[in-house]
mmCIF file of C-alpha atoms in Angstrom:
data_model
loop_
_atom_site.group_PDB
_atom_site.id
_atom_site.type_symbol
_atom_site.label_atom_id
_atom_site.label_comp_id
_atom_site.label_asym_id
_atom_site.label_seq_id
_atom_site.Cartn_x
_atom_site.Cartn_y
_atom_site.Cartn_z
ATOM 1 C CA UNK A 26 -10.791 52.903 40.280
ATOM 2 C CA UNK A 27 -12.329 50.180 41.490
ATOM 3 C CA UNK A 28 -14.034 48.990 38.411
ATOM 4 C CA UNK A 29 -10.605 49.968 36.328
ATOM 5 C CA UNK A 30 -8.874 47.367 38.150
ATOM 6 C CA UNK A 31 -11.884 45.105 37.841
ATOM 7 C CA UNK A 32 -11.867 45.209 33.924
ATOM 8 C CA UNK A 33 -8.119 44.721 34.062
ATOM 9 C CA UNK A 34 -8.623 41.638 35.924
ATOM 10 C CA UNK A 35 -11.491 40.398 33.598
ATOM 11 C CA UNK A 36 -8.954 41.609 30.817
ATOM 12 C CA UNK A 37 -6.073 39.341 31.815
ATOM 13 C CA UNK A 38 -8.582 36.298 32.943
ATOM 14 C CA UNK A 39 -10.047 36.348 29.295
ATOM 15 C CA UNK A 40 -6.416 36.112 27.735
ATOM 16 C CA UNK A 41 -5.467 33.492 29.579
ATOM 17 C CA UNK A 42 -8.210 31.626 28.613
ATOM 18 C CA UNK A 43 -7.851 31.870 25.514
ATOM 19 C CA UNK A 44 -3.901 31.064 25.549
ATOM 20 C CA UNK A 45 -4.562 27.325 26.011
ATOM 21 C CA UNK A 46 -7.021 27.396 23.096
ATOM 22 C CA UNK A 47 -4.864 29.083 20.908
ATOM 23 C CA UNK A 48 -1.726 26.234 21.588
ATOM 24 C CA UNK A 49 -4.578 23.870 20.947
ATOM 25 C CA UNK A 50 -5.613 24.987 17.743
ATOM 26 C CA UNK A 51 -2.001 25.290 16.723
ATOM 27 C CA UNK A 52 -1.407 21.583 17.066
ATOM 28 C CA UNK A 53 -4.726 20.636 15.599
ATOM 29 C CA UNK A 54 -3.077 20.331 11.817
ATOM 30 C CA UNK A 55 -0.120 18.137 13.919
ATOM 31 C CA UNK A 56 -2.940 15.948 15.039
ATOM 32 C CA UNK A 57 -4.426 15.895 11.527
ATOM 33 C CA UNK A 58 -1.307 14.970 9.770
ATOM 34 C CA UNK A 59 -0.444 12.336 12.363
ATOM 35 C CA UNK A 60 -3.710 10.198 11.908
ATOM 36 C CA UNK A 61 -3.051 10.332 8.142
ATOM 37 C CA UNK A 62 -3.194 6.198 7.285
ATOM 38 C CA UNK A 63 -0.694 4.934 5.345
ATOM 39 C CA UNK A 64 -3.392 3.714 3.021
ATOM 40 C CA UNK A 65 -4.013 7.185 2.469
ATOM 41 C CA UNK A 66 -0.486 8.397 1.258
ATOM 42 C CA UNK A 67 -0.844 5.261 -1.752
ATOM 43 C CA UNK A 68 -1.062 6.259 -5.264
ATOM 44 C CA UNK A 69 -1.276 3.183 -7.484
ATOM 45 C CA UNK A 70 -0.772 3.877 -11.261
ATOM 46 C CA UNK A 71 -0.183 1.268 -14.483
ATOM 47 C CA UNK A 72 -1.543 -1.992 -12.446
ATOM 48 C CA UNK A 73 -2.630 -5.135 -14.636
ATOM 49 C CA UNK A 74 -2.561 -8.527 -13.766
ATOM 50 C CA UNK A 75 -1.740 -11.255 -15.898
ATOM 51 C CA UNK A 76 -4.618 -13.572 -17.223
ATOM 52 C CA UNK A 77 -4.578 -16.974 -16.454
ATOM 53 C CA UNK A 78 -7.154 -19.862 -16.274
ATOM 54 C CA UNK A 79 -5.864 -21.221 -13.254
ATOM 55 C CA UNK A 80 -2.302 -22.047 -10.913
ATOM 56 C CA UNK A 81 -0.116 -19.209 -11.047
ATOM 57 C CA UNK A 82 -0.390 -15.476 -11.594
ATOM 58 C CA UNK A 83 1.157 -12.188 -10.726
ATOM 59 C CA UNK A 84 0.041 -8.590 -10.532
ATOM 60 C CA UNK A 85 2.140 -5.599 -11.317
ATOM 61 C CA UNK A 86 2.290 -1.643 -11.637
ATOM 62 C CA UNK A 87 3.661 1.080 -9.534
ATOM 63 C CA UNK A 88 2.906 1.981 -5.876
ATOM 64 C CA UNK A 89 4.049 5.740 -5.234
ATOM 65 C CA UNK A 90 4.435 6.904 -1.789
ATOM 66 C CA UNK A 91 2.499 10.445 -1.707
ATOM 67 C CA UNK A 92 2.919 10.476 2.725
ATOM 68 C CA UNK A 93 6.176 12.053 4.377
ATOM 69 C CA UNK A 94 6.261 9.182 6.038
ATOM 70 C CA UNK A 95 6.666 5.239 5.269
ATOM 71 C CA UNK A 96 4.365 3.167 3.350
ATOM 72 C CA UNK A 97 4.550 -0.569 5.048
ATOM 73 C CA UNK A 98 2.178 -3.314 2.550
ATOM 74 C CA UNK A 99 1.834 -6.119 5.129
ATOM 75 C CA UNK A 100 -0.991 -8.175 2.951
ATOM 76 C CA UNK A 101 -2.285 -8.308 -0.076
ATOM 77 C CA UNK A 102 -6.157 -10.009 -0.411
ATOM 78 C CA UNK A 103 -9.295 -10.498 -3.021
ATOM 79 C CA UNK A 104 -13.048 -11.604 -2.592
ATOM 80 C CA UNK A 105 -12.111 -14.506 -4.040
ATOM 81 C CA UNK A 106 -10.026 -15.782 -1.364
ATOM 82 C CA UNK A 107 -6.755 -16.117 -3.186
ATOM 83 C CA UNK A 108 -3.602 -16.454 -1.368
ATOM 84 C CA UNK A 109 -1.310 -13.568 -2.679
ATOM 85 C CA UNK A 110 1.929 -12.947 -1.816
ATOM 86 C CA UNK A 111 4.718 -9.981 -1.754
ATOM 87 C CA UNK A 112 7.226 -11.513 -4.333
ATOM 88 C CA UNK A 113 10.758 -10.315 -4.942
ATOM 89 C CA UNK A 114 13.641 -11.291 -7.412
ATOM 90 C CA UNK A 115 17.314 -12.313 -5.686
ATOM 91 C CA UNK A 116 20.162 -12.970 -8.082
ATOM 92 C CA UNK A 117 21.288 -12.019 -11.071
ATOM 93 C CA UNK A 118 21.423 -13.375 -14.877
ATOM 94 C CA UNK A 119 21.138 -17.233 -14.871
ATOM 95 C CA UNK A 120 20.984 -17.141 -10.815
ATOM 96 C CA UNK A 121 17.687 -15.541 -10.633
ATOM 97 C CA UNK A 122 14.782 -16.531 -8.429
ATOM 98 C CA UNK A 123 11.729 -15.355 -6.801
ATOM 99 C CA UNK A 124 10.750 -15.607 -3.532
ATOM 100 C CA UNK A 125 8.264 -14.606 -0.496
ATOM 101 C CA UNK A 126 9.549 -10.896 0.666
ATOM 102 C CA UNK A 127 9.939 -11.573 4.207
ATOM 103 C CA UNK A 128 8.458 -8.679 6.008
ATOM 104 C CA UNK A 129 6.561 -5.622 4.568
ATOM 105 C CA UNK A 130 7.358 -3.759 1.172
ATOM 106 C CA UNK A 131 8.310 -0.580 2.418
ATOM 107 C CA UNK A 132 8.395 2.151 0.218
ATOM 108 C CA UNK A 133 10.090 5.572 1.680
ATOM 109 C CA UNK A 134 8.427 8.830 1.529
ATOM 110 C CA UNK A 135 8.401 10.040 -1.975
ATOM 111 C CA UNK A 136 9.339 7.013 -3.910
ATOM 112 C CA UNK A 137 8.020 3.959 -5.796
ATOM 113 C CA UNK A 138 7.338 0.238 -5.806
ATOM 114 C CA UNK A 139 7.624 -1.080 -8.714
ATOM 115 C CA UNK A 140 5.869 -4.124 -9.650
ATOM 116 C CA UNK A 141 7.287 -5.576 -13.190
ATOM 117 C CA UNK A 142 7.543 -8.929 -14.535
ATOM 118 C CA UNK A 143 11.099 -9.863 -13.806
ATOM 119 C CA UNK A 144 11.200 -7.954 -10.654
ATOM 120 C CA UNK A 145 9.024 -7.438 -7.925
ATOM 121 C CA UNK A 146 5.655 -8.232 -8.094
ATOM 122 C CA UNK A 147 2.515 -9.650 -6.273
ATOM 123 C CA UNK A 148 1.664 -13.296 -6.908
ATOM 124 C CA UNK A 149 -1.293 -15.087 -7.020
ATOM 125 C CA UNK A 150 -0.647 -18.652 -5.353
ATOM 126 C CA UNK A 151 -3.346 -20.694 -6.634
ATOM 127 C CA UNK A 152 -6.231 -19.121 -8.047
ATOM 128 C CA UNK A 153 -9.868 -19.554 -6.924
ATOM 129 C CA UNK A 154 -11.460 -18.121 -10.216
ATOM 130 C CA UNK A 155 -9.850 -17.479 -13.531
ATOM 131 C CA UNK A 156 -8.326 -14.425 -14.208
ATOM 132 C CA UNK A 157 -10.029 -12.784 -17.732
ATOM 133 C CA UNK A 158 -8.302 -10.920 -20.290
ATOM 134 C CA UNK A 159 -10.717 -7.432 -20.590
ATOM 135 C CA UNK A 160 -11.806 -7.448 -17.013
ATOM 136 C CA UNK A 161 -10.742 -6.187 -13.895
ATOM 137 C CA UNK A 162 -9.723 -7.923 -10.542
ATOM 138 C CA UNK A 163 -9.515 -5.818 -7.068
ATOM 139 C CA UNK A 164 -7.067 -6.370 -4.495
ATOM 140 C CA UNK A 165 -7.042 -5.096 -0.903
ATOM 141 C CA UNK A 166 -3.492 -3.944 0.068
ATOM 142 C CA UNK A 167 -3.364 -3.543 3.690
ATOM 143 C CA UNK A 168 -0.583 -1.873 5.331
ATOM 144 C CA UNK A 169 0.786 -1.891 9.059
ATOM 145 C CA UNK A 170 -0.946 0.380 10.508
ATOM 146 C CA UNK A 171 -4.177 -1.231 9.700
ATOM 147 C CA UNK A 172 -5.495 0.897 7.092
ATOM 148 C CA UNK A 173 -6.239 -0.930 3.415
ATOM 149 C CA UNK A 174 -7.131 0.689 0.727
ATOM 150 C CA UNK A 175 -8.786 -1.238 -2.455
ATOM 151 C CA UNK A 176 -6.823 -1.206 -6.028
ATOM 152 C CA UNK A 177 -7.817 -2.249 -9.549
ATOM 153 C CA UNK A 178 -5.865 -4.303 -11.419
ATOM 154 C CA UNK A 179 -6.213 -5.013 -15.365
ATOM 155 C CA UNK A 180 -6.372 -8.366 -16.751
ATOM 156 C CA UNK A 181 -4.622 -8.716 -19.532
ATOM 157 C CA UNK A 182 -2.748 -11.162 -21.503
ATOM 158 C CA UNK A 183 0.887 -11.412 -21.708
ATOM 159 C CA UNK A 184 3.721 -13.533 -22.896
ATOM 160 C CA UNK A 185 6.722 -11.449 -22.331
ATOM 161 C CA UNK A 186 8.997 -12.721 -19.544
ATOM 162 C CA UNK A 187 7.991 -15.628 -20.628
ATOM 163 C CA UNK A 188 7.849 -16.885 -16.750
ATOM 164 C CA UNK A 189 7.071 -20.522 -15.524
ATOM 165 C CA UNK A 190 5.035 -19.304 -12.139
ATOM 166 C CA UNK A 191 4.384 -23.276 -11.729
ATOM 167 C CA UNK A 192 7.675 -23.934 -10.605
ATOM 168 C CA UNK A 193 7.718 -22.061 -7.035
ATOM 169 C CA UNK A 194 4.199 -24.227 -6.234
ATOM 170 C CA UNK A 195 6.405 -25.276 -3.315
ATOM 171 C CA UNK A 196 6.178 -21.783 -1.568
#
């Protein structure tokens, strides 16, 4: 009887160990999903930038937001050095004008950023080195949690919006 109530004892000590592991384990893929970096949930697709010799230049294409949770760009950098900023467009028709974004482009769970010429897009302040029709540039988009994550860009030429990036030198 003795050893019956022994064993029972053993029984119920080994199942309470193991409770506490099992709740662990069970929050292990919470723990996963929560370091997930924002970097991470970024899918970039279409991105080109536009060549230019030097001054002015912008970079465009579409950001998609693959996390369930917010993308936050803080900064956008190169090897080069160039100072590149988080444009947007204000106005309408005739009243149109680009500025700084202040703050991070945030992009919800799910959706896109997209970066067009006309619209928001990532500008090049005064370039370091030319940019080259046929080759590639790389930017490092950081976001606010720290993470980066490194995206090509295509240079190519292009006239279309026919844009005059020389007149917001005063930024």
């Amino acid at each position: 009887m003795t050893a019956l109530l022994l064993s029972f004892g053993l029984l119920l000590t080994g199942c309470a160990q193991n409770a506490p592991a099992a709740s662990q384990s069970s929050k292990a893929p919470q723990s996963a999903e929560q370091n997930s970096t924002q970097a991470q949930g970024l899918v970039a697709s279409d991105t080109w930038a536009k060549a230019a010799e030097s001054g002015m230049s912008a970079a465009f294409g579409t950001l998609h937001n693959s996390a369930d949770f917010p993308l936050e760009l803080r900064k956008v950098s190169n090897a080069q050095g160039d100072e590149i900023q988080l444009h947007e467009m204000t106005g309408s028709g005739q009243n149109m004008s680009m500025k700084q974004l202040e703050g991070d482009l945030v992009i919800a769970p799910g959706a896109d950023a997209v970066l067009a010429p006309g619209g928001n897009h990532l500008m090049f302040m005064d370039l370091k080195k030319p940019l080259v029709a046929a080759q590639t540039t790389t930017l490092a988009l950081e976001f606010s949690d720290g993470s980066s994550t490194d995206v090509d860009f295509a240079i190519r030429n292009f006239d279309g919006a026919k844009e005059n990036y020389d007149e917001h030198a005063g930024h």
